[in-house]
DNA sequence: TTCTCTTTCGGAAGCGCTTCCGAAATTGTT
DNA sequence: AACAATTTCGGAAGCGCTTCCGAAAGAGAA
């Protein structure tokens, strides 16, 4: 029974003995076609192993059924989690996800100059990545909704954590353990010039200290590109540049903490006996390395972003500019921190 | 100068004062249209901020310009790297990448039942993930090329490492350091039933031992789902179930090694003083944790897979079934292994 | 200057589908 | 049984583009 495959609706219609339009209706509308003929068409379609060409369908219908997801780094944990969450809800909604890697400023320019005008997508999700007013305007002009994930925005709906709160959770934890001399390794992305240079996490560090009556010591602070090795170097610098070793280190992310951890171990400093260490993320390796951290569910944030897309496409008012979701965070105490 | 945007080629043609067909040719063919008129059209297009609708273009042309990338886990390092490499070459070739997450067998069934028939893509790259003969046939029927990444296949082009070789590199390293009592933590994916149960890495373990005159001891071996924590447990089991502690541990991946490392540390076993540890991958954390490993460049494998796609689409004979690329691997010696 | 050979361009068909519109068939009403 | 109200279905236009084909225009040859 090698039943041939139908490549077009026309073939199915002919096979079913109805007109093209009726066949189309049977497959979609479901109205204006009798149950009997619908069955006939459906049977024919199944017989011929036919499925509509979504492209032609959309061309005629005028919608895309696709959403772009733009990430600055595909390979990092955070972005993988995010994409995974987004994919989950988009695929459930039968939307296709087109992945775009936009590394540096050049890429970004290129991407925004091309995709938008190409009207290939109904929406674009930008992950931890800024879109300026002009680009936003262009995108909206062609009817593409914008959603931000992993970063706040006044111009479009977003989902992210409260970076300041996350920082405070970490810092307050250290302070409550009695730590006073606390170093910080801050993460930054040189390729994202538009991104707020000083994140809420840094602000949290400074304010938490000041509220405890401590003036932040610049020699205890380093700003590095995300990545464990950079943090490892920063940790060395910090240890070298100060006479009095800090009793705790707050890093902007777990991956930075891992790097710091390496340096500490190499220097013979035990964690947490000699020095406490805390990160942010709850990266899977954090559990393995017993790192105390501020947990966030990135995959779930991705899912939330996906839901924002769905709402925006449905034209619901709830997905308007500035409407954001703040994802929950939570201190996860492991054995990398202890009383001073 | 709020120049309005053109939504269709027709508008551009009118604006440029040429016919629709001429405008189309000016934008594509580049043949059969004089330089002067081409300039006119190009100027008009630029004036009106116009870009062709790739969908309509493809509908008319009959090609998709898209390739599906199917991964069982988006969020893991390996897959992130792979996708990142694929994306790099596809986007350079102006192909869109549609990402599909296919977790378990149900997803797989669903995916293969839908996408193929939907003729949405020109090719599909399956990452570390089996496609049976029937599915392959269906995909080819609709003209979609298949490429495998991170796994071998007799039915379509692939790119992967030689797992056996990788395992041998690791095992031979340990053996050459004098280790004789070597444990193994093997990785497996319960959601990938079609995947070879016993990978080349396991075979390498056994053969390397036997060649040295050692009969593999089952109590020194565990097979776990990928993920550090599982490996941590496996490591505990191994330590518990044997009187004589192994002098070295070979894990199928670095992430498994990380988990094993945790257990070893907790048990007070020093690496490498008391026990040597080796993995496969050269995961970024391996450098941080000083793990000796067998390095592979996964991103580059992704890029290679992308190139295979390009060749397959170009109809080149070099991308035929079974034609594979074996990516290079290399032992990276760090301080987690030493002479026994 | 007249007649070919090219080159350049417009017309029109068609990609596979949706959907408006009106004709035919069916059902209900009196 | 005759007529109106529905329902079901086919015809055809059109989504935005590509491309074949042939006409018009320009260039070259005689």
XYZ file of C-alpha atoms (C1' of nucleotides) in Angstrom:
740
model
C 0.000 0.000 0.000
C 2.415 2.610 -1.172
C -0.098 5.406 -1.242
C 1.443 8.396 -2.899
C 1.831 11.613 -1.034
C -0.125 14.690 -1.983
C 1.926 17.825 -2.355
C -0.934 20.239 -2.648
C -4.399 20.795 -1.435
C -5.562 20.588 -5.009
C -4.594 16.962 -5.198
C -6.459 16.213 -2.034
C -9.512 18.041 -3.299
C -9.472 16.121 -6.521
C -9.037 12.855 -4.689
C -11.899 13.691 -2.364
C -14.002 14.839 -5.258
C -14.604 18.319 -3.965
C -13.437 21.768 -4.881
C -10.267 23.359 -3.700
C -12.094 25.831 -1.549
C -14.198 23.180 0.086
C -11.140 21.163 0.868
C -9.520 24.177 2.435
C -12.568 24.869 4.534
C -12.815 21.298 5.640
C -9.264 21.500 6.886
C -9.678 24.820 8.632
C -12.887 26.700 8.980
C -14.967 23.751 9.931
C -17.910 25.953 9.102
C -19.890 25.953 5.933
C -18.985 22.405 5.112
C -21.150 19.432 5.938
C -19.909 16.756 8.251
C -20.050 14.233 5.457
C -17.834 16.131 3.043
C -15.507 17.137 5.812
C -14.983 13.509 6.598
C -14.356 12.816 2.968
C -11.721 15.500 2.772
C -10.100 14.537 6.023
C -9.957 10.953 4.876
C -8.442 11.983 1.596
C -5.849 14.101 3.356
C -4.929 11.267 5.616
C -4.933 8.798 2.747
C -2.582 10.963 0.802
C -0.479 11.741 3.826
C -1.054 15.377 3.268
C -0.353 18.334 5.495
C -0.886 21.928 4.539
C 2.080 24.037 3.677
C 2.210 26.454 6.524
C 4.011 28.945 4.377
C 1.454 29.179 1.685
C -1.205 29.171 4.316
C 0.356 32.073 6.084
C 1.042 33.955 2.943
C -2.605 33.847 2.172
C -3.628 34.459 5.726
C -1.101 37.166 6.359
C 0.442 35.931 9.584
C 3.829 34.410 10.293
C 3.520 31.924 13.118
C 7.111 32.416 14.048
C 8.958 34.220 16.734
C 12.586 35.190 16.806
C 14.663 34.626 19.886
C 17.769 36.708 20.023
C 20.562 35.787 22.351
C 24.047 37.204 22.778
C 25.488 33.835 23.815
C 23.912 30.559 22.939
C 26.385 28.408 24.705
C 26.168 29.747 28.208
C 24.087 28.108 30.857
C 21.841 31.066 31.455
C 20.878 31.416 27.829
C 20.408 27.744 27.291
C 17.979 27.661 30.163
C 16.183 30.684 28.884
C 15.805 29.361 25.377
C 14.691 26.034 26.680
C 11.882 27.689 28.635
C 10.798 29.823 25.738
C 10.823 26.882 23.396
C 8.639 24.926 25.731
C 5.735 27.332 25.628
C 6.118 28.417 22.035
C 6.135 24.922 20.690
C 3.126 24.124 22.796
C 1.386 27.040 21.122
C 2.455 25.742 17.746
C 4.719 28.656 17.085
C 8.090 28.169 15.532
C 11.130 29.528 17.214
C 13.899 31.005 15.143
C 17.117 31.353 16.984
C 19.449 34.219 16.301
C 22.843 34.658 17.778
C 23.781 38.254 18.108
C 27.183 38.521 19.614
C 28.559 41.971 19.317
C 27.335 45.366 18.326
C 27.944 44.679 14.663
C 25.787 41.583 14.750
C 23.117 43.467 16.540
C 23.052 46.208 13.976
C 22.930 43.661 11.252
C 20.217 41.647 12.852
C 17.989 44.554 13.589
C 18.492 45.972 10.166
C 17.528 42.801 8.430
C 15.067 40.720 10.317
C 12.693 43.481 11.182
C 12.159 44.579 7.681
C 11.983 41.027 6.587
C 8.768 40.559 8.431
C 9.591 36.992 9.095
C 8.285 36.881 12.605
C 5.336 37.936 14.649
C 7.421 38.684 17.673
C 10.976 38.817 18.856
C 12.239 37.920 22.275
C 15.457 39.618 23.185
C 17.360 37.852 25.899
C 19.521 39.991 28.152
C 20.068 42.389 25.385
C 19.030 45.963 24.768
C 16.962 47.332 21.918
C 17.132 51.015 21.403
C 14.180 53.224 20.760
C 14.790 53.435 17.050
C 15.008 49.708 16.553
C 11.979 49.198 18.684
C 10.049 51.609 16.545
C 11.053 49.824 13.380
C 10.059 46.494 14.746
C 6.714 47.741 15.873
C 6.195 49.407 12.554
C 6.188 46.078 10.856
C 3.951 44.711 13.541
C 6.440 42.623 15.436
C 5.935 42.515 19.155
C 8.954 42.716 21.378
C 9.442 40.917 24.640
C 12.471 41.179 26.843
C 13.745 38.307 28.916
C 16.448 38.581 31.486
C 16.394 42.314 31.458
C 14.045 45.111 32.224
C 12.650 47.592 29.771
C 10.362 50.530 29.862
C 9.359 50.126 26.256
C 8.074 46.587 26.107
C 6.968 43.730 28.310
C 9.689 41.908 30.135
C 10.464 39.198 32.584
C 13.514 39.179 34.775
C 14.600 39.008 38.339
C 15.123 41.970 40.578
C 18.876 42.230 40.401
C 19.053 44.540 43.315
C 17.045 42.158 45.447
C 19.202 39.252 44.385
C 22.278 41.179 45.352
C 20.758 42.146 48.648
C 19.822 38.581 49.425
C 23.411 37.567 48.926
C 24.942 40.505 50.717
C 22.523 40.445 53.611
C 23.301 36.798 54.043
C 27.010 37.492 54.281
C 26.515 40.471 56.534
C 24.218 38.545 58.809
C 26.932 35.949 59.159
C 29.125 38.684 60.497
C 31.207 39.359 57.424
C 32.361 42.928 57.082
C 35.237 42.771 54.689
C 33.497 41.540 51.559
C 34.926 41.453 48.082
C 32.848 41.584 44.938
C 33.473 40.258 41.479
C 31.008 41.896 39.152
C 30.061 40.545 35.743
C 29.732 42.626 32.645
C 29.393 42.040 28.955
C 31.670 44.162 26.813
C 29.614 43.355 23.769
C 26.470 44.837 25.193
C 27.221 48.509 25.337
C 23.618 49.406 25.810
C 23.313 47.356 28.915
C 23.289 49.181 32.196
C 26.933 49.377 33.152
C 26.327 49.186 36.838
C 23.802 46.517 37.538
C 21.481 46.348 40.468
C 23.747 43.719 41.902
C 26.545 46.201 42.273
C 24.201 48.720 43.805
C 23.025 46.096 46.239
C 26.612 45.441 47.261
C 27.321 49.058 47.926
C 24.099 49.893 49.638
C 24.145 46.835 51.838
C 27.614 47.761 53.002
C 26.766 51.384 53.590
C 23.657 50.492 55.502
C 25.913 48.494 57.773
C 28.167 51.453 58.129
C 30.892 50.259 55.817
C 32.313 52.278 52.988
C 32.882 50.039 49.950
C 36.562 49.510 49.331
C 37.376 49.741 45.607
C 40.356 47.484 46.023
C 37.969 44.686 46.926
C 35.995 45.039 43.737
C 36.602 43.896 40.187
C 34.444 44.049 37.096
C 35.088 41.276 34.608
C 33.572 39.726 31.549
C 31.409 36.784 32.521
C 33.353 33.561 32.616
C 35.012 31.641 35.394
C 38.554 32.273 34.281
C 38.165 36.015 34.347
C 36.834 35.729 37.821
C 39.767 33.553 38.782
C 42.122 36.286 37.687
C 40.090 38.960 39.379
C 40.214 36.964 42.573
C 43.959 36.822 42.359
C 44.175 40.523 41.816
C 41.998 41.178 44.781
C 44.025 38.917 47.008
C 47.218 40.502 45.792
C 46.150 44.100 46.035
C 45.062 44.055 49.599
C 46.918 43.341 52.789
C 43.941 42.157 54.692
C 42.263 39.220 53.005
C 38.501 39.614 52.726
C 36.446 37.172 54.750
C 33.851 36.747 52.052
C 33.391 37.126 48.329
C 30.199 38.009 46.548
C 30.194 37.265 42.841
C 27.559 38.371 40.377
C 27.030 34.834 39.209
C 27.834 31.284 40.123
C 30.129 30.873 37.184
C 32.181 33.747 38.460
C 32.161 32.120 41.860
C 33.552 28.929 40.389
C 36.474 30.829 39.019
C 37.044 32.598 42.296
C 36.882 29.249 43.999
C 39.702 27.942 41.909
C 41.950 30.776 42.881
C 41.070 30.444 46.530
C 41.864 26.755 46.501
C 45.119 27.304 44.733
C 46.069 29.884 47.272
C 45.355 27.409 49.983
C 42.386 29.325 51.273
C 39.670 27.003 52.430
C 36.029 27.701 51.741
C 34.242 28.393 54.003
C 36.757 28.088 56.825
C 38.997 30.890 55.639
C 36.695 32.692 53.302
C 33.022 32.534 52.413
C 31.773 32.586 48.855
C 28.365 33.322 47.429
C 27.034 33.595 43.894
C 23.812 34.120 42.038
C 21.972 31.699 39.751
C 21.958 28.270 41.305
C 23.839 26.876 38.362
C 23.803 23.070 38.402
C 27.470 23.073 39.309
C 26.677 25.148 42.361
C 25.096 22.153 43.948
C 28.037 20.033 43.015
C 30.494 22.491 44.451
C 28.361 23.234 47.516
C 28.111 26.864 46.645
C 25.705 29.065 48.554
C 23.812 31.115 46.036
C 20.726 33.099 45.185
C 18.622 30.800 43.055
C 16.590 31.844 40.078
C 14.649 29.594 37.753
C 15.828 30.774 34.390
C 13.962 28.190 32.396
C 10.759 29.290 34.061
C 11.569 32.883 33.193
C 11.891 31.755 29.624
C 8.513 30.136 29.848
C 7.088 33.336 31.267
C 8.584 35.271 28.396
C 6.965 32.802 26.051
C 3.639 33.455 27.684
C 4.145 37.168 27.269
C 4.654 36.536 23.578
C 1.418 34.626 23.412
C -0.434 37.426 25.124
C 1.111 40.050 22.929
C 0.116 38.112 19.845
C -3.378 37.684 21.167
C -3.430 41.427 21.405
C -4.141 41.354 25.070
C -3.598 44.576 26.894
C -1.709 42.821 29.626
C 1.377 42.617 27.501
C 1.867 46.300 27.078
C 5.058 48.222 27.329
C 6.581 48.319 30.724
C 4.389 45.548 32.020
C 6.895 43.250 33.557
C 7.116 40.106 35.512
C 9.622 39.853 38.296
C 10.655 36.275 38.736
C 11.098 34.959 42.245
C 14.538 34.407 43.711
C 15.594 32.574 46.790
C 18.649 32.202 48.930
C 20.016 28.680 48.822
C 22.368 28.080 51.697
C 25.084 25.516 51.142
C 28.403 25.062 52.739
C 30.402 27.787 51.017
C 29.332 30.383 53.535
C 29.598 30.395 57.307
C 29.877 32.702 60.276
C 33.001 34.719 60.323
C 11.520 62.955 5.947
C 9.160 60.296 7.099
C 9.432 58.223 3.997
C 6.751 55.591 4.116
C 7.654 51.972 4.042
C 6.790 49.808 1.100
C 5.072 46.567 1.961
C 5.254 44.999 -1.422
C 7.440 44.833 -4.422
C 4.610 46.327 -6.429
C 4.896 49.577 -4.554
C 8.594 49.687 -5.152
C 8.114 48.987 -8.821
C 5.566 51.738 -9.149
C 7.804 54.141 -7.275
C 10.723 53.268 -9.498
C 8.586 53.482 -12.560
C 9.240 49.967 -13.740
C 7.252 46.795 -13.942
C 6.876 44.320 -11.164
C 8.940 41.739 -12.947
C 11.737 44.149 -13.637
C 11.814 45.191 -10.047
C 12.031 41.568 -8.997
C 14.866 40.920 -11.384
C 16.720 43.983 -10.266
C 16.576 42.718 -6.729
C 17.610 39.173 -7.578
C 18.670 37.967 -10.952
C 20.898 40.836 -11.725
C 20.671 39.613 -15.280
C 18.468 40.980 -17.966
C 18.200 44.353 -16.380
C 20.334 47.317 -17.252
C 22.570 48.902 -14.714
C 20.613 52.103 -14.894
C 17.249 50.597 -14.101
C 18.730 48.374 -11.477
C 20.036 51.418 -9.737
C 16.643 53.009 -9.967
C 14.979 50.018 -8.394
C 17.590 49.647 -5.728
C 17.264 53.296 -4.873
C 13.520 52.976 -4.700
C 13.764 49.974 -2.458
C 16.128 51.746 -0.184
C 14.028 54.881 -0.244
C 10.966 52.964 0.739
C 12.856 50.912 3.255
C 11.744 47.807 1.529
C 12.899 44.239 1.912
C 11.418 41.275 0.121
C 9.152 38.970 1.993
C 11.187 35.825 2.168
C 8.068 33.762 2.521
C 6.435 34.892 -0.627
C 9.756 34.680 -2.333
C 10.218 31.124 -1.285
C 6.685 30.160 -2.069
C 7.262 31.267 -5.580
C 10.727 29.844 -5.731
C 9.828 26.596 -4.089
C 12.553 26.435 -1.488
C 12.389 26.954 2.241
C 15.624 28.540 3.330
C 15.256 27.053 6.738
C 16.801 24.184 8.558
C 15.562 22.501 11.672
C 17.919 21.692 14.470
C 16.650 19.050 16.797
C 18.176 18.639 20.201
C 17.226 16.449 23.129
C 18.490 18.993 25.666
C 18.839 22.644 24.944
C 20.193 23.626 28.263
C 23.244 21.414 28.494
C 26.682 22.634 27.657
C 27.258 20.166 24.869
C 24.106 21.082 23.026
C 24.544 24.767 23.516
C 27.958 24.538 21.951
C 26.663 22.459 19.118
C 23.795 24.790 18.317
C 26.064 27.752 18.551
C 28.372 26.260 15.931
C 25.543 25.334 13.625
C 23.988 28.741 13.949
C 27.236 30.364 13.030
C 27.488 28.776 9.616
C 23.820 28.718 8.812
C 23.325 32.362 9.510
C 26.365 33.142 7.435
C 24.703 31.265 4.601
C 21.546 33.235 5.190
C 19.623 30.213 6.303
C 17.258 30.397 9.201
C 17.614 27.979 12.022
C 14.533 26.619 13.674
C 15.209 25.064 16.988
C 13.248 22.095 18.194
C 13.526 20.536 21.555
C 12.733 16.886 21.488
C 13.059 15.484 24.940
C 11.630 12.024 25.166
C 10.328 9.417 22.812
C 6.891 10.982 22.725
C 8.280 14.316 21.635
C 10.347 12.618 19.021
C 7.384 10.808 17.574
C 5.447 14.000 17.571
C 8.191 15.991 15.986
C 8.905 13.559 13.246
C 5.239 13.121 12.528
C 4.617 16.814 12.145
C 7.555 18.735 10.895
C 8.493 16.428 8.095
C 5.137 16.474 6.509
C 4.949 20.166 7.035
C 7.730 20.756 4.617
C 8.889 23.696 6.558
C 12.573 23.043 6.209
C 15.146 22.114 3.650
C 17.163 20.079 6.080
C 17.163 18.859 9.602
C 20.145 18.451 11.841
C 19.651 15.909 14.562
C 21.998 16.378 17.459
C 22.981 13.260 19.381
C 19.729 11.711 18.538
C 18.676 8.779 16.422
C 16.343 8.785 13.442
C 15.006 5.442 12.429
C 14.793 4.221 8.892
C 11.123 4.959 8.531
C 11.409 8.546 9.680
C 14.432 9.040 7.529
C 12.493 7.829 4.545
C 9.635 10.199 5.239
C 11.942 13.132 5.583
C 13.727 12.338 2.390
C 10.439 11.842 0.637
C 9.590 15.462 1.182
C 13.062 16.416 0.127
C 14.520 17.286 3.500
C 18.151 16.415 3.942
C 19.263 14.946 7.214
C 22.526 15.571 8.955
C 23.604 14.037 12.208
C 25.763 15.864 14.684
C 27.287 14.283 17.712
C 26.447 10.827 16.589
C 27.280 8.494 13.803
C 24.878 7.177 11.234
C 25.016 4.916 8.285
C 22.053 6.556 6.619
C 23.074 10.153 6.381
C 26.081 12.429 6.693
C 27.339 13.024 10.180
C 29.968 14.688 12.229
C 31.091 13.417 15.578
C 34.113 12.323 17.472
C 35.392 8.811 17.635
C 34.046 7.801 20.994
C 36.206 4.773 21.168
C 39.297 6.821 20.490
C 38.298 9.364 23.085
C 37.849 6.630 25.610
C 41.157 5.106 24.675
C 42.936 8.403 25.025
C 41.620 8.717 28.535
C 42.191 5.113 29.512
C 45.606 4.862 27.973
C 46.588 7.980 29.848
C 45.523 6.464 33.142
C 47.127 3.153 32.335
C 50.342 4.778 31.298
C 50.419 6.518 34.651
C 50.411 3.114 36.225
C 46.784 2.913 37.236
C 45.359 -0.566 37.220
C 42.301 -0.347 39.369
C 40.175 2.074 37.371
C 36.530 2.848 37.915
C 34.197 4.086 35.195
C 31.088 6.186 35.355
C 29.314 5.869 32.041
C 26.724 8.303 30.759
C 23.499 7.325 29.126
C 20.297 9.032 28.145
C 17.159 7.167 29.133
C 15.128 9.263 26.742
C 17.082 8.129 23.744
C 16.187 4.505 23.410
C 17.529 4.295 19.913
C 20.953 5.423 20.957
C 23.616 2.755 21.184
C 23.361 1.501 24.728
C 26.995 0.739 25.081
C 28.971 3.577 23.659
C 32.418 3.388 22.241
C 33.661 4.922 25.438
C 32.622 1.912 27.397
C 34.186 -0.371 24.861
C 37.376 1.620 25.095
C 37.391 1.166 28.847
C 37.013 -2.556 28.616
C 39.393 -3.137 25.792
C 42.073 -0.926 27.238
C 41.923 -2.868 30.454
C 41.926 -6.236 28.761
C 44.842 -5.298 26.589
C 46.717 -4.570 29.786
C 45.720 -7.919 31.112
C 43.024 -6.716 33.463
C 39.530 -8.105 33.526
C 37.012 -5.254 33.983
C 35.455 -5.392 37.425
C 31.706 -4.696 37.225
C 31.683 -3.347 40.744
C 33.854 -0.484 39.534
C 31.409 0.532 36.851
C 28.166 2.485 36.914
C 25.914 3.697 34.150
C 24.000 6.878 34.956
C 21.957 9.523 33.286
C 24.162 12.459 32.340
C 24.348 15.029 35.079
C 26.863 15.640 37.814
C 24.615 14.621 40.665
C 23.979 11.206 39.252
C 27.674 10.743 38.895
C 28.169 11.869 42.466
C 25.845 9.137 43.614
C 27.441 6.599 41.354
C 30.814 7.498 42.787
C 29.514 6.899 46.269
C 28.140 3.554 45.278
C 31.405 2.554 43.764
C 33.354 3.603 46.820
C 30.916 1.786 49.053
C 30.681 -1.389 47.086
C 34.337 -2.165 46.916
C 36.885 -2.838 49.596
C 39.798 -1.650 47.635
C 39.374 1.961 46.508
C 40.175 2.479 42.832
C 43.207 4.600 42.110
C 41.554 6.344 39.194
C 38.173 7.149 37.770
C 37.278 7.527 34.139
C 33.994 9.295 33.471
C 32.261 9.536 30.140
C 32.092 13.297 30.384
C 33.475 16.162 32.371
C 30.148 16.907 33.933
C 30.090 13.419 35.315
C 33.615 13.952 36.551
C 32.529 17.066 38.409
C 29.963 15.051 40.262
C 32.435 12.340 41.041
C 34.816 14.997 42.245
C 32.301 16.230 44.744
C 31.915 12.816 46.258
C 35.633 12.258 46.383
C 36.181 15.541 48.170
C 33.449 14.853 50.634
C 34.963 11.517 51.370
C 38.231 13.207 52.049
C 39.904 11.661 49.041
C 42.308 14.065 47.465
C 42.589 14.408 43.717
C 45.053 13.480 42.384
C 47.026 12.434 45.474
C 44.637 9.664 46.459
C 42.765 9.157 43.267
C 43.082 10.339 39.693
C 40.129 11.582 37.700
C 39.652 12.040 33.982
C 36.724 13.095 31.854
C 35.840 13.837 28.267
C 34.801 17.154 26.716
C 36.995 19.903 28.049
C 34.004 21.658 29.495
C 34.883 25.200 30.577
C 34.610 24.144 34.169
C 37.228 21.501 33.569
C 39.833 24.183 33.320
C 38.555 25.790 36.461
C 38.608 22.543 38.353
C 41.928 21.449 36.873
C 40.402 18.339 35.401
C 42.416 16.272 32.994
C 40.216 15.485 30.062
C 39.918 14.534 26.432
C 39.065 17.752 24.649
C 36.677 18.073 21.774
C 35.590 21.264 20.079
C 31.857 20.877 20.042
C 31.136 24.261 18.589
C 33.399 23.433 15.703
C 31.571 20.167 15.209
C 28.394 22.178 15.002
C 29.986 24.346 12.374
C 31.038 21.255 10.471
C 27.503 19.957 10.632
C 26.324 23.276 9.298
C 28.721 22.926 6.404
C 27.373 19.465 5.708
C 23.932 21.002 5.503
C 25.168 23.522 3.011
C 26.701 20.831 0.891
C 23.636 18.672 1.055
C 21.495 21.585 -0.041
C 23.862 22.353 -2.842
C 23.308 18.791 -3.915
C 26.935 17.978 -3.690
C 27.783 14.343 -3.678
C 30.117 14.780 -0.784
C 27.252 14.947 1.644
C 25.911 11.524 0.948
C 24.769 8.973 3.417
C 27.432 7.571 5.605
C 29.914 10.229 4.640
C 31.089 11.382 7.980
C 33.517 13.699 9.555
C 35.389 12.613 12.594
C 36.255 15.607 14.688
C 39.679 15.723 16.292
C 40.131 15.073 19.971
C 43.076 15.656 22.204
C 44.219 14.735 25.643
C 44.477 17.757 27.886
C 46.561 16.993 30.906
C 45.778 18.944 34.021
C 46.366 18.196 37.626
C 43.586 15.731 38.300
C 45.678 12.813 37.144
C 49.079 11.652 38.278
C 51.273 8.601 38.579
C 49.938 6.027 40.922
C 19.168 52.993 -44.611
C 17.401 48.374 -43.900
C 17.622 44.100 -41.726
C 19.373 40.994 -38.015
C 20.998 39.975 -33.389
C 20.958 41.394 -28.581
C 19.599 43.325 -24.673
C 15.958 45.123 -21.727
C 11.646 45.054 -20.028
C 6.443 44.222 -19.340
C 2.636 40.745 -19.312
C 0.978 36.932 -17.360
C 0.963 32.530 -15.261
C 1.683 30.257 -11.237
C 3.600 28.839 -6.222
C -0.226 26.623 -2.457
C -3.336 28.399 0.096
C -7.527 31.431 2.091
C -11.771 33.636 1.617
C -15.403 36.473 -0.427
C -19.343 35.895 -3.266
C -22.885 33.898 -5.408
C -25.121 29.613 -7.401
C -27.070 25.214 -6.327
C -29.057 22.155 -3.236
C -31.542 21.306 0.859
C -34.854 22.245 4.408
C -38.753 24.422 6.263
C -43.133 26.995 5.807
C -47.848 27.920 4.523
C -47.083 22.222 -4.116
C -44.940 26.671 -4.345
C -41.913 29.829 -2.179
C -38.583 31.623 1.280
C -34.748 30.716 4.298
C -30.628 28.048 5.080
C -26.877 25.409 4.201
C -23.290 23.646 1.271
C -20.235 24.167 -2.140
C -17.589 25.876 -6.439
C -15.531 29.929 -8.845
C -12.397 33.275 -8.665
C -9.569 36.788 -6.760
C -5.639 37.608 -4.318
C -1.412 37.050 -0.719
C 3.800 38.809 -2.581
C 6.829 37.056 -5.200
C 9.477 34.512 -9.362
C 10.054 33.440 -13.987
C 8.817 32.121 -18.685
C 7.735 34.288 -22.921
C 7.425 37.475 -26.188
C 7.380 42.458 -27.566
C 10.001 46.653 -27.812
C 14.123 48.983 -28.195
C 18.885 49.454 -29.141
C 23.146 47.936 -31.415
C 25.617 46.068 -35.170
C 26.113 44.469 -39.914
C 25.493 44.981 -44.713
